[in-house]
Amino acid sequence: MQAVILVGGQGTRLRPLTSTVPKPVLPLVDRPFIAYMLQWLLRHGVDDVIMSCGFLASSVRNVLGDGSRYGLRLRFAEEPDPRGTAGALKFAEPMLDERFLMLNGDVLTDIDLSAEVRQHEASKAKATLALVPVPDPSAYGLVHLNSGNAVLDFVEKPSPDQIDTNLISAGAYVLEREVLKLVPPDRKVSIEREVWPLLVGDGLYGYPSESYWLDIGTPDRYLKATFDIIEGNVATGVMERLGRDYLSIAQGAQVEGRAVPPAIIEGGVHVRRDAHVGSLAVLGKNVSIAEGATVERAVVLDGTEVGRGCVLRNCIVAAGCRIGDRSEIVGGAVLGEGVSIGSDNVIAGGARISASVSIPDGAITFET
Ligand code: GDD
Ligand code: MG
């Protein structure tokens, strides 16, 4: 089976993490984000994947290679300019089979794609959209179905008065190649706004699912995805290394302080005396956590150094950062790659610190 993954978006809502690393290859727990999608596709018999990209395509290609590491064939379709979700597909048309899957490249899910394909076939659909319920559909594509699962209406980014169901498009489609006839070539086209409406009543079906599903497009959701993976709320390959105690300390890590599961601690990490890591923490390779520091509900990527008595809670710290003694990184803050925070700072309130920025000692505090 063939699949096209759309990864051409710029990932602006995940900045500063995505200013140095494109979203598809951003590390999530212990592997590039897109690896979760590839492993999920592989479990459903996909062996041929086309990555539809534009933005930073070469670095995506460098990390993923030809796919052999993941056990499938991987090819790249690089648009000359962003073509939108349908335009990108049209651009990849020469590579496409009669029937294929199309996936938004920013969702973490274990939806049963095999069952979706079976329904698609049984209903003789032209396009089948996987659907999931979410509490707030406003950021997604809202779908109404009839009792036979035919789509009655598709509303992209509905306004509050248009929201009367919680079922949205999960960004996982089964498509027949003939759908491409509806897409004009060589220009930007949105599949959600320009193609689905044309197929309503003419072969567009929904496949409602209760599976785990999350769009990882914001820092909050990136953290939620991290925690759900290490708690085992979503079926991923990470479970194999977490084992029954939900704690994975890689060989070569040195933990003198306390590690509380669920947590992942990679090789070369040093957690010093009286430091406290977890629950819900991921420490990338060669991270060092000094005496008395606390890291919980947080992600700290490769090579970052955390000073004595620091508190990191509800935050994401990219690779190669240095955090001075007694500083607090809390409240949804995100530090880009190579940031240096002096001692005695408080970074909170969803602050996003751009890559390579330096903040002197005691420069930022918050009234409490
Ligand atoms: N190649 C390419 N070219 N890919 C693109 C382009 C483009 O011009 N524009 C967006 N993409 C990719 C993004 O990288 C992402 O993986 C996917 O297409 C969807 O784009 P988003 O920008 O993330 O859209 P969204 O999240 O607001 O909405 C979409 O996803 C929802 C589910 O998460 C829509 O498909 C909604 O209907 C859906 O509910
Ligand atoms: Mg998205």
mmCIF file of N, CA, C and O in Angstrom, residues 123-175:
data_model
loop_
_atom_site.group_PDB
_atom_site.id
_atom_site.type_symbol
_atom_site.label_atom_id
_atom_site.label_comp_id
_atom_site.label_asym_id
_atom_site.label_seq_id
_atom_site.Cartn_x
_atom_site.Cartn_y
_atom_site.Cartn_z
ATOM 1 N N SER A 123 -17.766 0.617 0.737
ATOM 2 C CA SER A 123 -18.706 1.674 0.362
ATOM 3 C C SER A 123 -18.448 2.201 -1.048
ATOM 4 O O SER A 123 -19.148 3.097 -1.508
ATOM 5 N N LYS A 124 -17.432 1.674 -1.714
ATOM 6 C CA LYS A 124 -17.043 2.145 -3.058
ATOM 7 C C LYS A 124 -16.824 3.655 -3.088
ATOM 8 O O LYS A 124 -17.209 4.365 -4.017
ATOM 9 N N ALA A 125 -16.197 4.148 -2.028
ATOM 10 C CA ALA A 125 -15.959 5.589 -1.905
ATOM 11 C C ALA A 125 -14.861 6.054 -2.855
ATOM 12 O O ALA A 125 -14.019 5.271 -3.284
ATOM 13 N N LYS A 126 -14.879 7.356 -3.157
ATOM 14 C CA LYS A 126 -13.754 7.972 -3.863
ATOM 15 C C LYS A 126 -12.731 8.490 -2.843
ATOM 16 O O LYS A 126 -11.543 8.528 -3.110
ATOM 17 N N ALA A 127 -13.275 8.940 -1.708
ATOM 18 C CA ALA A 127 -12.403 9.425 -0.638
ATOM 19 C C ALA A 127 -13.056 9.096 0.702
ATOM 20 O O ALA A 127 -14.256 9.281 0.870
ATOM 21 N N THR A 128 -12.252 8.586 1.636
ATOM 22 C CA THR A 128 -12.752 8.314 2.983
ATOM 23 C C THR A 128 -11.885 9.062 3.981
ATOM 24 O O THR A 128 -10.655 8.964 3.943
ATOM 25 N N LEU A 129 -12.543 9.828 4.836
ATOM 26 C CA LEU A 129 -11.827 10.624 5.832
ATOM 27 C C LEU A 129 -11.953 9.962 7.199
ATOM 28 O O LEU A 129 -13.080 9.705 7.641
ATOM 29 N N ALA A 130 -10.826 9.686 7.869
ATOM 30 C CA ALA A 130 -10.922 9.225 9.258
ATOM 31 C C ALA A 130 -11.419 10.389 10.099
ATOM 32 O O ALA A 130 -11.019 11.537 9.881
ATOM 33 N N LEU A 131 -12.312 10.109 11.046
ATOM 34 C CA LEU A 131 -12.906 11.156 11.888
ATOM 35 C C LEU A 131 -12.696 10.813 13.353
ATOM 36 O O LEU A 131 -12.780 9.648 13.739
ATOM 37 N N VAL A 132 -12.412 11.838 14.143
ATOM 38 C CA VAL A 132 -12.300 11.634 15.591
ATOM 39 C C VAL A 132 -13.055 12.744 16.315
ATOM 40 O O VAL A 132 -13.168 13.856 15.802
ATOM 41 N N PRO A 133 -13.567 12.443 17.523
ATOM 42 C CA PRO A 133 -14.212 13.502 18.303
ATOM 43 C C PRO A 133 -13.161 14.326 19.047
ATOM 44 O O PRO A 133 -12.191 13.776 19.557
ATOM 45 N N VAL A 134 -13.322 15.648 19.076
ATOM 46 C CA VAL A 134 -12.444 16.504 19.897
ATOM 47 C C VAL A 134 -13.325 17.476 20.683
ATOM 48 O O VAL A 134 -14.421 17.818 20.243
ATOM 49 N N PRO A 135 -12.839 17.944 21.837
ATOM 50 C CA PRO A 135 -13.654 18.853 22.646
ATOM 51 C C PRO A 135 -13.940 20.184 21.928
ATOM 52 O O PRO A 135 -15.026 20.721 22.045
ATOM 53 N N ASP A 136 -12.953 20.706 21.187
ATOM 54 C CA ASP A 136 -13.160 21.991 20.513
ATOM 55 C C ASP A 136 -12.785 21.879 19.030
ATOM 56 O O ASP A 136 -11.612 21.931 18.662
ATOM 57 N N PRO A 137 -13.783 21.753 18.164
ATOM 58 C CA PRO A 137 -13.502 21.530 16.734
ATOM 59 C C PRO A 137 -13.050 22.765 15.963
ATOM 60 O O PRO A 137 -12.734 22.660 14.783
ATOM 61 N N SER A 138 -12.983 23.943 16.605
ATOM 62 C CA SER A 138 -12.819 25.181 15.827
ATOM 63 C C SER A 138 -11.532 25.237 14.994
ATOM 64 O O SER A 138 -11.488 25.909 13.980
ATOM 65 N N ALA A 139 -10.486 24.513 15.405
ATOM 66 C CA ALA A 139 -9.215 24.568 14.672
ATOM 67 C C ALA A 139 -9.101 23.493 13.598
ATOM 68 O O ALA A 139 -8.034 23.301 13.012
ATOM 69 N N TYR A 140 -10.206 22.788 13.346
ATOM 70 C CA TYR A 140 -10.127 21.613 12.478
ATOM 71 C C TYR A 140 -11.178 21.656 11.373
ATOM 72 O O TYR A 140 -11.817 22.675 11.147
ATOM 73 N N GLY A 141 -11.354 20.521 10.687
ATOM 74 C CA GLY A 141 -12.383 20.395 9.670
ATOM 75 C C GLY A 141 -13.556 19.599 10.237
ATOM 76 O O GLY A 141 -13.420 18.440 10.590
ATOM 77 N N LEU A 142 -14.695 20.278 10.333
ATOM 78 C CA LEU A 142 -15.888 19.675 10.952
ATOM 79 C C LEU A 142 -16.663 18.851 9.919
ATOM 80 O O LEU A 142 -16.827 19.283 8.778
ATOM 81 N N VAL A 143 -17.168 17.683 10.343
ATOM 82 C CA VAL A 143 -17.820 16.792 9.384
ATOM 83 C C VAL A 143 -19.175 16.317 9.919
ATOM 84 O O VAL A 143 -19.289 15.929 11.082
ATOM 85 N N HIS A 144 -20.206 16.373 9.058
ATOM 86 C CA HIS A 144 -21.492 15.749 9.376
ATOM 87 C C HIS A 144 -21.660 14.515 8.508
ATOM 88 O O HIS A 144 -21.369 14.557 7.312
ATOM 89 N N LEU A 145 -22.153 13.444 9.130
ATOM 90 C CA LEU A 145 -22.342 12.181 8.402
ATOM 91 C C LEU A 145 -23.804 11.782 8.393
ATOM 92 O O LEU A 145 -24.530 12.102 9.329
ATOM 93 N N ASN A 146 -24.222 11.006 7.394
ATOM 94 C CA ASN A 146 -25.533 10.362 7.509
ATOM 95 C C ASN A 146 -25.334 8.970 8.104
ATOM 96 O O ASN A 146 -24.200 8.587 8.433
ATOM 97 N N SER A 147 -26.418 8.218 8.264
ATOM 98 C CA SER A 147 -26.293 6.941 8.968
ATOM 99 C C SER A 147 -25.461 5.926 8.175
ATOM 100 O O SER A 147 -24.950 4.968 8.738
ATOM 101 N N GLY A 148 -25.293 6.155 6.892
ATOM 102 C CA GLY A 148 -24.451 5.259 6.100
ATOM 103 C C GLY A 148 -23.012 5.746 5.993
ATOM 104 O O GLY A 148 -22.255 5.286 5.141
ATOM 105 N N ASN A 149 -22.641 6.708 6.857
ATOM 106 C CA ASN A 149 -21.285 7.287 6.871
ATOM 107 C C ASN A 149 -20.928 8.143 5.649
ATOM 108 O O ASN A 149 -19.768 8.457 5.428
ATOM 109 N N ALA A 150 -21.947 8.502 4.838
ATOM 110 C CA ALA A 150 -21.656 9.450 3.747
ATOM 111 C C ALA A 150 -21.529 10.844 4.364
ATOM 112 O O ALA A 150 -22.261 11.200 5.290
ATOM 113 N N VAL A 151 -20.575 11.648 3.863
ATOM 114 C CA VAL A 151 -20.382 13.002 4.383
ATOM 115 C C VAL A 151 -21.464 13.922 3.826
ATOM 116 O O VAL A 151 -21.683 13.991 2.619
ATOM 117 N N LEU A 152 -22.156 14.618 4.730
ATOM 118 C CA LEU A 152 -23.221 15.537 4.324
ATOM 119 C C LEU A 152 -22.701 16.957 4.197
ATOM 120 O O LEU A 152 -23.259 17.784 3.495
ATOM 121 N N ASP A 153 -21.595 17.236 4.905
ATOM 122 C CA ASP A 153 -21.129 18.610 4.998
ATOM 123 C C ASP A 153 -19.705 18.602 5.538
ATOM 124 O O ASP A 153 -19.404 17.845 6.454
ATOM 125 N N PHE A 154 -18.833 19.440 4.978
ATOM 126 C CA PHE A 154 -17.468 19.574 5.493
ATOM 127 C C PHE A 154 -17.190 21.059 5.700
ATOM 128 O O PHE A 154 -17.282 21.844 4.766
ATOM 129 N N VAL A 155 -16.883 21.467 6.919
ATOM 130 C CA VAL A 155 -16.634 22.887 7.200
ATOM 131 C C VAL A 155 -15.239 23.047 7.807
ATOM 132 O O VAL A 155 -14.997 22.680 8.957
ATOM 133 N N GLU A 156 -14.317 23.606 7.024
ATOM 134 C CA GLU A 156 -12.961 23.807 7.534
ATOM 135 C C GLU A 156 -12.933 25.009 8.476
ATOM 136 O O GLU A 156 -13.464 26.061 8.154
ATOM 137 N N LYS A 157 -12.300 24.860 9.632
ATOM 138 C CA LYS A 157 -12.192 25.910 10.661
ATOM 139 C C LYS A 157 -13.546 26.574 10.916
ATOM 140 O O LYS A 157 -13.757 27.766 10.631
ATOM 141 N N PRO A 158 -14.494 25.803 11.454
ATOM 142 C CA PRO A 158 -15.855 26.330 11.655
ATOM 143 C C PRO A 158 -15.887 27.482 12.667
ATOM 144 O O PRO A 158 -15.088 27.513 13.600
ATOM 145 N N SER A 159 -16.785 28.420 12.429
ATOM 146 C CA SER A 159 -17.002 29.482 13.422
ATOM 147 C C SER A 159 -17.907 28.911 14.513
ATOM 148 O O SER A 159 -18.574 27.892 14.299
ATOM 149 N N PRO A 160 -17.931 29.565 15.711
ATOM 150 C CA PRO A 160 -18.673 28.999 16.841
ATOM 151 C C PRO A 160 -20.117 28.611 16.487
ATOM 152 O O PRO A 160 -20.604 27.555 16.914
ATOM 153 N N ASP A 161 -20.798 29.413 15.679
ATOM 154 C CA ASP A 161 -22.200 29.102 15.362
ATOM 155 C C ASP A 161 -22.336 27.917 14.399
ATOM 156 O O ASP A 161 -23.440 27.415 14.194
ATOM 157 N N GLN A 162 -21.217 27.486 13.815
ATOM 158 C CA GLN A 162 -21.296 26.334 12.902
ATOM 159 C C GLN A 162 -21.008 25.013 13.620
ATOM 160 O O GLN A 162 -21.089 23.949 13.030
ATOM 161 N N ILE A 163 -20.632 25.112 14.913
ATOM 162 C CA ILE A 163 -20.220 23.900 15.627
ATOM 163 C C ILE A 163 -21.400 23.253 16.338
ATOM 164 O O ILE A 163 -21.909 23.773 17.321
ATOM 165 N N ASP A 164 -21.854 22.111 15.802
ATOM 166 C CA ASP A 164 -22.963 21.396 16.431
ATOM 167 C C ASP A 164 -22.656 19.905 16.507
ATOM 168 O O ASP A 164 -23.528 19.085 16.742
ATOM 169 N N THR A 165 -21.412 19.549 16.271
ATOM 170 C CA THR A 165 -20.968 18.173 16.452
ATOM 171 C C THR A 165 -19.510 18.260 16.866
ATOM 172 O O THR A 165 -18.889 19.320 16.724
ATOM 173 N N ASN A 166 -18.954 17.174 17.434
ATOM 174 C CA ASN A 166 -17.538 17.236 17.816
ATOM 175 C C ASN A 166 -16.657 16.369 16.920
ATOM 176 O O ASN A 166 -15.495 16.144 17.202
ATOM 177 N N LEU A 167 -17.234 15.893 15.811
ATOM 178 C CA LEU A 167 -16.496 15.004 14.917
ATOM 179 C C LEU A 167 -15.702 15.817 13.891
ATOM 180 O O LEU A 167 -16.259 16.620 13.156
ATOM 181 N N ILE A 168 -14.383 15.596 13.857
ATOM 182 C CA ILE A 168 -13.538 16.360 12.915
ATOM 183 C C ILE A 168 -12.697 15.411 12.064
ATOM 184 O O ILE A 168 -12.493 14.248 12.408
ATOM 185 N N SER A 169 -12.199 15.959 10.974
ATOM 186 C CA SER A 169 -11.323 15.177 10.109
ATOM 187 C C SER A 169 -9.955 15.034 10.768
ATOM 188 O O SER A 169 -9.340 16.008 11.188
ATOM 189 N N ALA A 170 -9.493 13.792 10.853
ATOM 190 C CA ALA A 170 -8.247 13.485 11.555
ATOM 191 C C ALA A 170 -7.017 13.657 10.671
ATOM 192 O O ALA A 170 -5.896 13.428 11.108
ATOM 193 N N GLY A 171 -7.224 14.010 9.412
ATOM 194 C CA GLY A 171 -6.075 14.156 8.513
ATOM 195 C C GLY A 171 -5.496 12.820 8.084
ATOM 196 O O GLY A 171 -4.290 12.699 7.883
ATOM 197 N N ALA A 172 -6.358 11.810 7.935
ATOM 198 C CA ALA A 172 -5.920 10.481 7.469
ATOM 199 C C ALA A 172 -6.956 9.982 6.471
ATOM 200 O O ALA A 172 -8.067 9.607 6.860
ATOM 201 N N TYR A 173 -6.603 10.040 5.199
ATOM 202 C CA TYR A 173 -7.576 9.779 4.139
ATOM 203 C C TYR A 173 -7.199 8.562 3.313
ATOM 204 O O TYR A 173 -6.026 8.283 3.112
ATOM 205 N N VAL A 174 -8.226 7.858 2.784
ATOM 206 C CA VAL A 174 -8.004 6.876 1.731
ATOM 207 C C VAL A 174 -8.552 7.508 0.449
ATOM 208 O O VAL A 174 -9.691 7.983 0.442
ATOM 209 N N LEU A 175 -7.747 7.549 -0.592
ATOM 210 C CA LEU A 175 -8.173 8.230 -1.818
ATOM 211 C C LEU A 175 -8.018 7.345 -3.046
ATOM 212 O O LEU A 175 -7.081 6.547 -3.137
#
